């Protein structure tokens, strides 16, 4: 089922929670809505489900306008962060409940519950009560309860945030494999960038009710549309520092570097830009660095070393390296390849272009 969202807006009396959201979610695609707390993710999801009416805009499931339909009529499956299972019912009964209410014949219910349990790996727990299950198992039952209804569109709101880090990781892969197996269209709300990067075909990054960028995880990571996206994704985030343009040179932290011809076209007549480089694309230099800096501190997480540098003009820059044989505390600065660079306009903070690697 393809979901088309056109100019969707939600205004509350004192604020606009979602502002002019448009997107086409292809059939079988998993799209993650990602953004900081309060950016409008849940409001967006609730409008797609039909729980919350929109102020403006339209929603289509395939070619059908569903904007004014109730959640039941839309046929969506919802799984929330606080999934409530009925404590007095077994796993089987919990999963069968929705179908029973719809008077689906017993044999069919049985087939569906067993098939869903198989996919989710909870067949052995069907006769247990929820209190005898772990958090991850309960979450699988919550998913199962929705899957048996065979929704055309699956809407998940922070489905893993009640689970511990390790379980979240394995559940992420399970959700992904179920989604691919059943080929369902999924909208997945999360504030966790790793979760979004690992599960999504495409990510819609939101801030203050506005979509900042809708793209594949790779493009979002390597070519963020603006400074917000650049600094929201990645840990540490992309370095963004102000740089002057002097003739054919860019001056980063008082170090002048020749700009390649194809980049000069992108820079145009600008006198200043925001220079963006991911920490792992800043190559440590111990001798004669392109951009010089002094080390403030170094952090070693075993597989990665991260150093914070202060450039000559006082701006801060993170560099990261996985080579355990080098000591980042002794760097004199960093080098970079222009293929890893993103430049942003100082006024609009929009990406002004990049040269493909
Ligand atoms: P979180 O990750 O914290 O759940 P979110 O991105 O899902 O945040 P929403 O719950 O969609 O954000 O809320 C977006 C904005 O709309 C917030 O500023 C919130 O306070 C506001 N909001 C949500 N519901 C209402 C309401 N019923 N009345 C007024 N304002 C609301």
Tab-separated table of C-alpha atoms and ligand atoms in Angstrom:
chain	number	residue	atom	x	y	z
A	1	UNK	CA	0.000	0.000	0.000
A	2	UNK	CA	1.418	3.327	-1.069
A	3	UNK	CA	0.881	6.249	1.316
A	4	UNK	CA	0.795	9.753	-0.129
A	5	UNK	CA	0.856	12.690	2.234
A	6	UNK	CA	0.127	16.098	0.781
A	7	UNK	CA	0.760	19.346	2.637
A	8	UNK	CA	-0.307	17.919	5.990
A	9	UNK	CA	-0.504	20.532	8.746
A	10	UNK	CA	-1.631	20.344	12.369
A	11	UNK	CA	-2.249	23.529	14.281
A	12	UNK	CA	-3.058	23.551	17.978
A	13	UNK	CA	-4.444	26.807	19.431
A	14	UNK	CA	-1.020	27.953	20.596
A	15	UNK	CA	1.337	26.317	18.111
A	16	UNK	CA	1.834	24.511	14.820
A	17	UNK	CA	2.926	20.933	15.586
A	18	UNK	CA	3.307	19.808	11.946
A	19	UNK	CA	3.837	22.298	9.171
A	20	UNK	CA	3.184	21.403	5.515
A	21	UNK	CA	4.470	17.812	5.480
A	22	UNK	CA	4.506	16.121	2.063
A	23	UNK	CA	5.892	12.696	1.212
A	24	UNK	CA	5.200	9.616	-0.872
A	25	UNK	CA	5.865	6.377	1.009
A	26	UNK	CA	6.162	3.536	-1.466
A	27	UNK	CA	4.455	0.204	-0.926
A	28	UNK	CA	6.667	-2.042	1.246
A	29	UNK	CA	8.877	0.850	2.283
A	30	UNK	CA	9.932	1.523	5.871
A	31	UNK	CA	10.188	5.208	6.551
A	32	UNK	CA	11.451	6.545	9.871
A	33	UNK	CA	10.279	9.853	11.296
A	34	UNK	CA	13.281	11.129	13.225
A	35	UNK	CA	13.756	14.291	15.216
A	36	UNK	CA	14.200	15.792	18.667
A	37	UNK	CA	11.503	15.690	21.326
A	38	UNK	CA	8.509	17.845	20.411
A	39	UNK	CA	9.310	18.110	16.690
A	40	UNK	CA	5.918	16.685	15.686
A	41	UNK	CA	6.671	12.996	15.020
A	42	UNK	CA	3.806	11.526	17.045
A	43	UNK	CA	1.386	14.176	15.805
A	44	UNK	CA	2.326	13.189	12.266
A	45	UNK	CA	1.811	9.483	12.987
A	46	UNK	CA	-1.530	10.129	14.685
A	47	UNK	CA	-2.718	12.005	11.627
A	48	UNK	CA	-1.716	9.120	9.342
A	49	UNK	CA	-3.577	6.691	11.618
A	50	UNK	CA	-6.696	8.846	11.777
A	51	UNK	CA	-6.601	9.276	15.567
A	52	UNK	CA	-5.974	12.985	15.115
A	53	UNK	CA	-7.681	15.082	12.431
A	54	UNK	CA	-5.370	17.285	10.376
A	55	UNK	CA	-5.930	21.037	10.083
A	56	UNK	CA	-4.974	21.037	6.416
A	57	UNK	CA	-3.736	18.607	3.815
A	58	UNK	CA	-4.639	15.200	2.425
A	59	UNK	CA	-3.674	11.564	2.982
A	60	UNK	CA	-4.094	8.881	0.319
A	61	UNK	CA	-3.699	5.118	0.705
A	62	UNK	CA	-2.901	4.078	-2.862
A	63	UNK	CA	-5.326	6.307	-4.787
A	64	UNK	CA	-7.987	6.463	-2.099
A	65	UNK	CA	-8.428	9.673	-0.138
A	66	UNK	CA	-8.542	8.547	3.521
A	67	UNK	CA	-8.255	12.019	5.070
A	68	UNK	CA	-11.715	11.851	6.635
A	69	UNK	CA	-11.806	8.140	7.467
A	70	UNK	CA	-11.690	6.721	11.001
A	71	UNK	CA	-8.663	4.609	12.076
A	72	UNK	CA	-10.743	1.412	11.689
A	73	UNK	CA	-11.754	2.308	8.141
A	74	UNK	CA	-8.171	3.123	7.221
A	75	UNK	CA	-7.012	-0.359	8.219
A	76	UNK	CA	-3.797	0.723	9.892
A	77	UNK	CA	-1.973	-1.203	12.605
A	78	UNK	CA	-0.630	0.825	15.501
A	79	UNK	CA	2.021	-0.160	18.015
A	80	UNK	CA	2.894	2.315	20.740
A	81	UNK	CA	5.699	2.616	23.225
A	82	UNK	CA	3.346	1.720	26.065
A	83	UNK	CA	1.817	-1.394	24.635
A	84	UNK	CA	-0.787	-2.688	27.027
A	85	UNK	CA	-1.422	-6.407	26.886
A	86	UNK	CA	-4.452	-7.786	28.724
A	87	UNK	CA	-2.884	-9.280	31.869
A	88	UNK	CA	-5.595	-11.896	32.462
A	89	UNK	CA	-5.354	-13.295	28.927
A	90	UNK	CA	-2.729	-15.661	27.544
A	91	UNK	CA	-0.478	-14.601	24.681
A	92	UNK	CA	-2.737	-16.540	22.315
A	93	UNK	CA	-5.858	-14.800	23.619
A	94	UNK	CA	-4.186	-11.411	23.466
A	95	UNK	CA	-3.295	-11.956	19.841
A	96	UNK	CA	-6.701	-13.419	18.956
A	97	UNK	CA	-8.743	-10.748	20.734
A	98	UNK	CA	-9.038	-8.199	17.916
A	99	UNK	CA	-10.086	-10.852	15.417
A	100	UNK	CA	-12.615	-12.336	17.838
A	101	UNK	CA	-14.272	-8.943	18.218
A	102	UNK	CA	-14.636	-8.861	14.459
A	103	UNK	CA	-16.295	-12.244	14.554
A	104	UNK	CA	-13.628	-13.916	12.450
A	105	UNK	CA	-14.222	-17.732	12.448
A	106	UNK	CA	-12.260	-19.641	15.081
A	107	UNK	CA	-10.254	-21.743	12.613
A	108	UNK	CA	-9.094	-18.677	10.731
A	109	UNK	CA	-8.116	-16.942	13.975
A	110	UNK	CA	-6.144	-20.013	14.947
A	111	UNK	CA	-4.287	-20.081	11.634
A	112	UNK	CA	-3.450	-16.396	11.805
A	113	UNK	CA	-2.301	-16.379	15.420
A	114	UNK	CA	-0.101	-19.417	14.872
A	115	UNK	CA	1.391	-18.030	11.670
A	116	UNK	CA	2.176	-14.682	13.342
A	117	UNK	CA	3.617	-16.446	16.406
A	118	UNK	CA	5.870	-18.442	14.115
A	119	UNK	CA	7.186	-15.340	12.370
A	120	UNK	CA	7.809	-13.656	15.727
A	121	UNK	CA	9.341	-16.700	17.386
A	122	UNK	CA	6.815	-16.761	20.241
A	123	UNK	CA	5.107	-20.089	19.496
A	124	UNK	CA	6.429	-21.572	22.736
A	125	UNK	CA	4.855	-18.812	24.825
A	126	UNK	CA	1.324	-18.866	23.421
A	127	UNK	CA	-0.197	-20.287	26.585
A	128	UNK	CA	1.682	-17.949	28.954
A	129	UNK	CA	0.282	-14.825	30.579
A	130	UNK	CA	2.084	-11.527	29.853
A	131	UNK	CA	3.572	-11.338	33.360
A	132	UNK	CA	5.581	-14.465	32.603
A	133	UNK	CA	7.278	-12.828	29.607
A	134	UNK	CA	10.340	-10.656	29.230
A	135	UNK	CA	10.071	-7.121	27.850
A	136	UNK	CA	11.190	-8.216	24.408
A	137	UNK	CA	8.737	-11.109	24.335
A	138	UNK	CA	5.898	-8.800	25.372
A	139	UNK	CA	6.850	-6.398	22.643
A	140	UNK	CA	6.713	-9.231	20.131
A	141	UNK	CA	3.212	-10.120	21.340
A	142	UNK	CA	2.194	-6.480	20.860
A	143	UNK	CA	3.528	-6.646	17.308
A	144	UNK	CA	1.821	-10.010	16.786
A	145	UNK	CA	-1.514	-8.655	17.933
A	146	UNK	CA	-1.257	-6.060	15.176
A	147	UNK	CA	0.152	-8.377	12.508
A	148	UNK	CA	-2.772	-10.845	12.770
A	149	UNK	CA	-5.107	-8.099	11.654
A	150	UNK	CA	-3.017	-7.822	8.478
A	151	UNK	CA	-2.903	-4.049	8.389
A	152	UNK	CA	-2.017	-2.448	5.094
A	153	UNK	CA	0.038	0.143	6.873
A	154	UNK	CA	1.955	-0.395	10.074
A	155	UNK	CA	2.522	2.613	12.339
A	156	UNK	CA	5.074	2.243	15.116
A	157	UNK	CA	5.618	4.962	17.720
A	158	UNK	CA	8.898	4.471	19.601
A	159	UNK	CA	8.154	0.720	19.758
A	160	UNK	CA	11.452	-0.186	21.405
A	161	UNK	CA	12.058	2.631	23.836
A	162	UNK	CA	10.965	0.589	26.875
A	163	UNK	CA	13.578	-2.062	26.203
A	164	UNK	CA	17.208	-2.119	27.283
A	165	UNK	CA	19.957	-1.319	24.784
A	166	UNK	CA	20.843	-4.901	23.868
A	167	UNK	CA	17.266	-5.982	23.377
A	168	UNK	CA	16.546	-2.888	21.296
A	169	UNK	CA	19.311	-3.907	18.958
A	170	UNK	CA	17.991	-7.414	18.375
A	171	UNK	CA	14.348	-6.256	18.157
A	172	UNK	CA	15.332	-3.719	15.494
A	173	UNK	CA	16.547	-6.514	13.269
A	174	UNK	CA	13.463	-8.575	14.015
A	175	UNK	CA	11.097	-5.774	13.104
A	176	UNK	CA	13.052	-5.258	9.919
A	177	UNK	CA	12.977	-8.913	8.944
A	178	UNK	CA	9.234	-9.199	9.694
A	179	UNK	CA	8.587	-6.096	7.641
A	180	UNK	CA	10.538	-7.459	4.679
A	181	UNK	CA	8.921	-10.899	5.005
A	182	UNK	CA	5.396	-9.470	5.041
A	183	UNK	CA	6.269	-6.624	2.675
A	184	UNK	CA	4.276	-4.060	4.672
A	185	UNK	CA	4.511	-0.302	4.478
A	186	UNK	CA	5.800	1.031	7.784
A	187	UNK	CA	6.060	4.463	9.351
A	188	UNK	CA	8.377	4.230	12.335
A	189	UNK	CA	8.680	7.083	14.822
A	190	UNK	CA	11.908	7.360	16.773
A	191	UNK	CA	14.164	9.967	18.333
A	192	UNK	CA	17.070	7.497	18.191
A	193	UNK	CA	19.230	8.135	15.143
A	194	UNK	CA	20.905	4.716	15.247
A	195	UNK	CA	17.493	3.051	15.226
A	196	UNK	CA	16.425	5.177	12.252
A	197	UNK	CA	19.683	4.610	10.374
A	198	UNK	CA	19.527	0.827	10.826
A	199	UNK	CA	15.860	0.102	10.093
A	200	UNK	CA	14.769	2.697	7.571
A	201	UNK	CA	14.766	2.607	3.775
A	202	UNK	CA	14.388	6.358	4.040
A	203	UNK	CA	14.438	8.776	6.951
A	204	UNK	CA	12.345	11.921	7.283
A	205	UNK	CA	14.253	14.238	9.615
A	206	UNK	CA	11.932	16.711	11.340
A	207	UNK	CA	12.554	19.817	13.400
A	208	UNK	CA	9.950	22.153	14.880
A	209	UNK	CA	7.151	20.607	12.836
A	210	UNK	CA	9.006	20.958	9.542
A	211	UNK	CA	10.559	18.249	7.402
A	212	UNK	CA	14.248	19.015	6.972
A	213	UNK	CA	15.147	16.179	4.602
A	214	UNK	CA	13.661	12.906	3.360
A	215	UNK	CA	16.306	10.582	2.009
A	216	UNK	CA	18.175	7.298	2.388
A	217	UNK	CA	20.248	6.908	5.576
A	218	UNK	CA	23.435	7.127	3.489
A	219	UNK	CA	22.480	10.381	1.812
A	220	UNK	CA	21.257	11.887	5.076
A	221	UNK	CA	24.588	10.973	6.682
A	222	UNK	CA	26.947	12.004	3.899
A	223	UNK	CA	24.993	14.825	2.297
A	224	UNK	CA	22.778	16.479	4.901
A	225	UNK	CA	20.430	19.070	3.431
A	226	UNK	CA	21.234	21.677	6.052
A	227	UNK	CA	23.195	22.404	9.216
A	228	UNK	CA	20.401	21.049	11.444
A	229	UNK	CA	20.527	17.598	9.813
A	230	UNK	CA	24.352	17.668	9.729
A	231	UNK	CA	24.548	18.276	13.456
A	232	UNK	CA	21.606	16.056	14.467
A	233	UNK	CA	23.003	12.882	12.890
A	234	UNK	CA	26.277	11.298	13.990
A	235	UNK	CA	28.080	11.074	17.301
A	236	UNK	CA	29.949	13.312	17.538
A	237	UNK	CA	27.996	15.185	14.886
A	238	UNK	CA	29.426	16.600	11.684
A	239	UNK	CA	31.857	19.446	12.378
A	240	UNK	CA	30.451	22.724	11.080
A	241	UNK	CA	32.787	25.722	11.268
A	242	UNK	CA	32.701	29.150	9.690
A	243	UNK	CA	35.278	29.619	6.945
A	244	UNK	CA	36.267	32.664	4.859
A	245	UNK	CA	36.716	32.618	1.103
A	246	UNK	CA	39.737	34.603	-0.081
A	247	UNK	CA	40.226	34.448	-3.844
A	248	UNK	CA	40.620	30.769	-4.728
A	249	UNK	CA	41.315	29.776	-1.129
A	250	UNK	CA	39.192	28.750	1.824
A	251	UNK	CA	40.424	29.834	5.244
A	252	UNK	CA	39.562	27.321	7.961
A	253	UNK	CA	40.885	28.158	11.422
A	254	UNK	CA	43.305	30.690	9.896
A	255	UNK	CA	44.739	28.049	7.540
A	256	UNK	CA	44.356	28.854	3.830
A	257	UNK	CA	43.660	25.925	1.516
A	258	UNK	CA	43.370	25.999	-2.274
A	259	UNK	CA	39.811	25.268	-3.448
A	260	UNK	CA	39.525	22.762	-6.354
A	261	UNK	CA	37.997	24.195	-9.552
A	262	UNK	CA	34.724	22.211	-9.350
A	263	UNK	CA	34.177	23.535	-5.819
A	264	UNK	CA	34.860	27.149	-6.806
A	265	UNK	CA	31.734	26.963	-8.991
A	266	UNK	CA	29.678	25.848	-6.001
A	267	UNK	CA	31.080	28.566	-3.736
A	268	UNK	CA	30.254	31.261	-6.318
A	269	UNK	CA	30.636	34.809	-5.036
A	270	UNK	CA	30.262	33.914	-1.365
A	271	UNK	CA	32.776	35.513	0.999
A	272	UNK	CA	31.987	33.138	3.811
A	273	UNK	CA	30.652	29.559	4.071
A	274	UNK	CA	30.043	26.932	6.701
A	275	UNK	CA	32.542	24.120	6.214
A	276	UNK	CA	31.189	20.669	7.162
A	277	UNK	CA	33.295	17.547	7.712
A	278	UNK	CA	32.513	14.348	9.623
A	279	UNK	CA	34.990	13.609	12.453
A	280	UNK	CA	36.068	10.328	10.826
A	281	UNK	CA	36.812	12.170	7.561
A	282	UNK	CA	39.272	14.470	9.342
A	283	UNK	CA	42.587	12.614	8.967
A	284	UNK	CA	44.991	13.088	11.860
A	285	UNK	CA	48.254	14.755	10.882
A	286	UNK	CA	51.299	14.815	13.162
A	287	UNK	CA	53.532	17.066	11.121
A	288	UNK	CA	52.244	19.610	8.658
A	289	UNK	CA	48.449	19.592	8.795
A	290	UNK	CA	46.194	21.325	6.273
A	291	UNK	CA	44.174	22.693	9.175
A	292	UNK	CA	46.146	23.172	12.375
A	293	UNK	CA	44.757	22.777	15.853
A	294	UNK	CA	45.688	21.959	19.425
A	295	UNK	CA	44.229	18.989	21.279
A	296	UNK	CA	41.975	19.732	24.260
A	297	UNK	CA	41.140	16.159	25.182
A	298	UNK	CA	41.087	12.661	23.795
A	299	UNK	CA	38.597	9.877	24.389
A	300	UNK	CA	39.210	6.216	23.677
A	301	UNK	CA	36.226	3.873	23.393
A	302	UNK	CA	38.314	0.863	22.433
A	303	UNK	CA	37.446	0.731	18.751
A	304	UNK	CA	37.570	4.485	18.215
A	305	UNK	CA	39.643	7.405	19.394
A	306	UNK	CA	38.091	10.856	19.374
A	307	UNK	CA	40.022	14.088	19.927
A	308	UNK	CA	38.663	17.581	20.379
A	309	UNK	CA	40.811	20.259	18.751
A	310	UNK	CA	40.783	24.023	19.051
A	311	UNK	CA	41.590	25.710	15.756
A	312	UNK	CA	43.640	28.924	15.536
A	313	UNK	CA	40.477	31.040	15.404
A	314	UNK	CA	39.051	29.387	18.523
A	315	UNK	CA	36.505	27.169	16.773
A	316	UNK	CA	36.138	23.583	17.923
A	317	UNK	CA	36.698	20.503	15.754
A	318	UNK	CA	36.365	16.773	16.466
A	319	UNK	CA	38.530	14.210	14.756
A	320	UNK	CA	38.070	10.468	15.006
A	321	UNK	CA	40.216	7.508	14.096
A	322	UNK	CA	39.958	3.747	14.499
A	323	UNK	CA	43.694	3.076	14.252
A	324	UNK	CA	44.799	1.916	17.701
A	325	UNK	CA	48.475	2.493	16.927
A	326	UNK	CA	48.252	6.236	16.757
A	327	UNK	CA	48.069	8.677	19.638
A	328	UNK	CA	45.635	11.424	18.782
A	329	UNK	CA	47.004	13.530	21.652
A	330	UNK	CA	50.026	14.358	19.494
A	331	UNK	CA	48.251	15.564	16.357
A	332	UNK	CA	49.057	18.995	14.949
A	333	UNK	CA	45.747	19.175	13.112
A	334	UNK	CA	43.974	17.330	10.311
A	335	UNK	CA	43.894	16.822	6.559
A	336	UNK	CA	40.819	16.156	4.466
A	337	UNK	CA	39.649	15.059	1.021
A	338	UNK	CA	37.298	17.406	-0.737
A	339	UNK	CA	35.068	14.399	-1.581
A	340	UNK	CA	34.079	14.335	2.100
A	341	UNK	CA	33.253	18.029	2.349
A	342	UNK	CA	29.809	19.642	2.576
A	343	UNK	CA	29.476	23.424	2.358
A	344	UNK	CA	26.518	25.328	3.788
A	345	UNK	CA	25.306	28.874	3.235
A	346	UNK	CA	25.955	31.080	6.283
A	347	UNK	CA	22.545	32.770	6.073
A	348	UNK	CA	20.135	29.965	5.134
A	349	UNK	CA	22.314	27.131	6.560
A	350	UNK	CA	21.268	25.062	3.505
A	351	UNK	CA	23.747	22.730	1.798
A	352	UNK	CA	25.033	24.644	-1.223
A	353	UNK	CA	26.192	21.512	-3.025
A	354	UNK	CA	28.831	18.857	-3.045
A	355	UNK	CA	30.985	17.020	-5.546
A	356	UNK	CA	30.200	13.296	-5.894
A	357	UNK	CA	33.008	10.998	-4.748
B	1	LIG	P1	8.390	13.211	21.589
B	1	LIG	O1	9.555	12.564	20.911
B	1	LIG	O2	8.785	13.966	22.824
B	1	LIG	O3	7.231	12.294	21.778
B	1	LIG	P2	7.199	14.352	19.190
B	1	LIG	O4	8.178	14.724	18.141
B	1	LIG	O5	6.463	13.090	18.999
B	1	LIG	O6	7.893	14.409	20.608
B	1	LIG	P3	4.605	15.585	19.300
B	1	LIG	O7	4.099	14.726	20.406
B	1	LIG	O8	4.118	15.311	17.947
B	1	LIG	O9	6.201	15.577	19.295
B	1	LIG	O10	4.311	17.101	19.675
B	1	LIG	C1	4.651	18.175	18.840
B	1	LIG	C2	4.296	19.471	19.499
B	1	LIG	O11	2.876	19.612	19.568
B	1	LIG	C3	4.819	19.585	20.926
B	1	LIG	O12	5.309	20.887	21.133
B	1	LIG	C4	3.580	19.332	21.764
B	1	LIG	O13	3.660	20.035	22.991
B	1	LIG	C5	2.462	19.873	20.892
B	1	LIG	N1	1.198	19.165	21.125
B	1	LIG	C6	0.984	17.832	20.963
B	1	LIG	N2	-0.305	17.526	21.249
B	1	LIG	C7	-0.926	18.691	21.588
B	1	LIG	C8	-2.260	19.037	21.999
B	1	LIG	N3	-3.236	18.136	22.088
B	1	LIG	N4	-2.500	20.351	22.282
B	1	LIG	C9	-1.530	21.289	22.183
B	1	LIG	N5	-0.262	21.025	21.806
B	1	LIG	C10	0.044	19.742	21.508
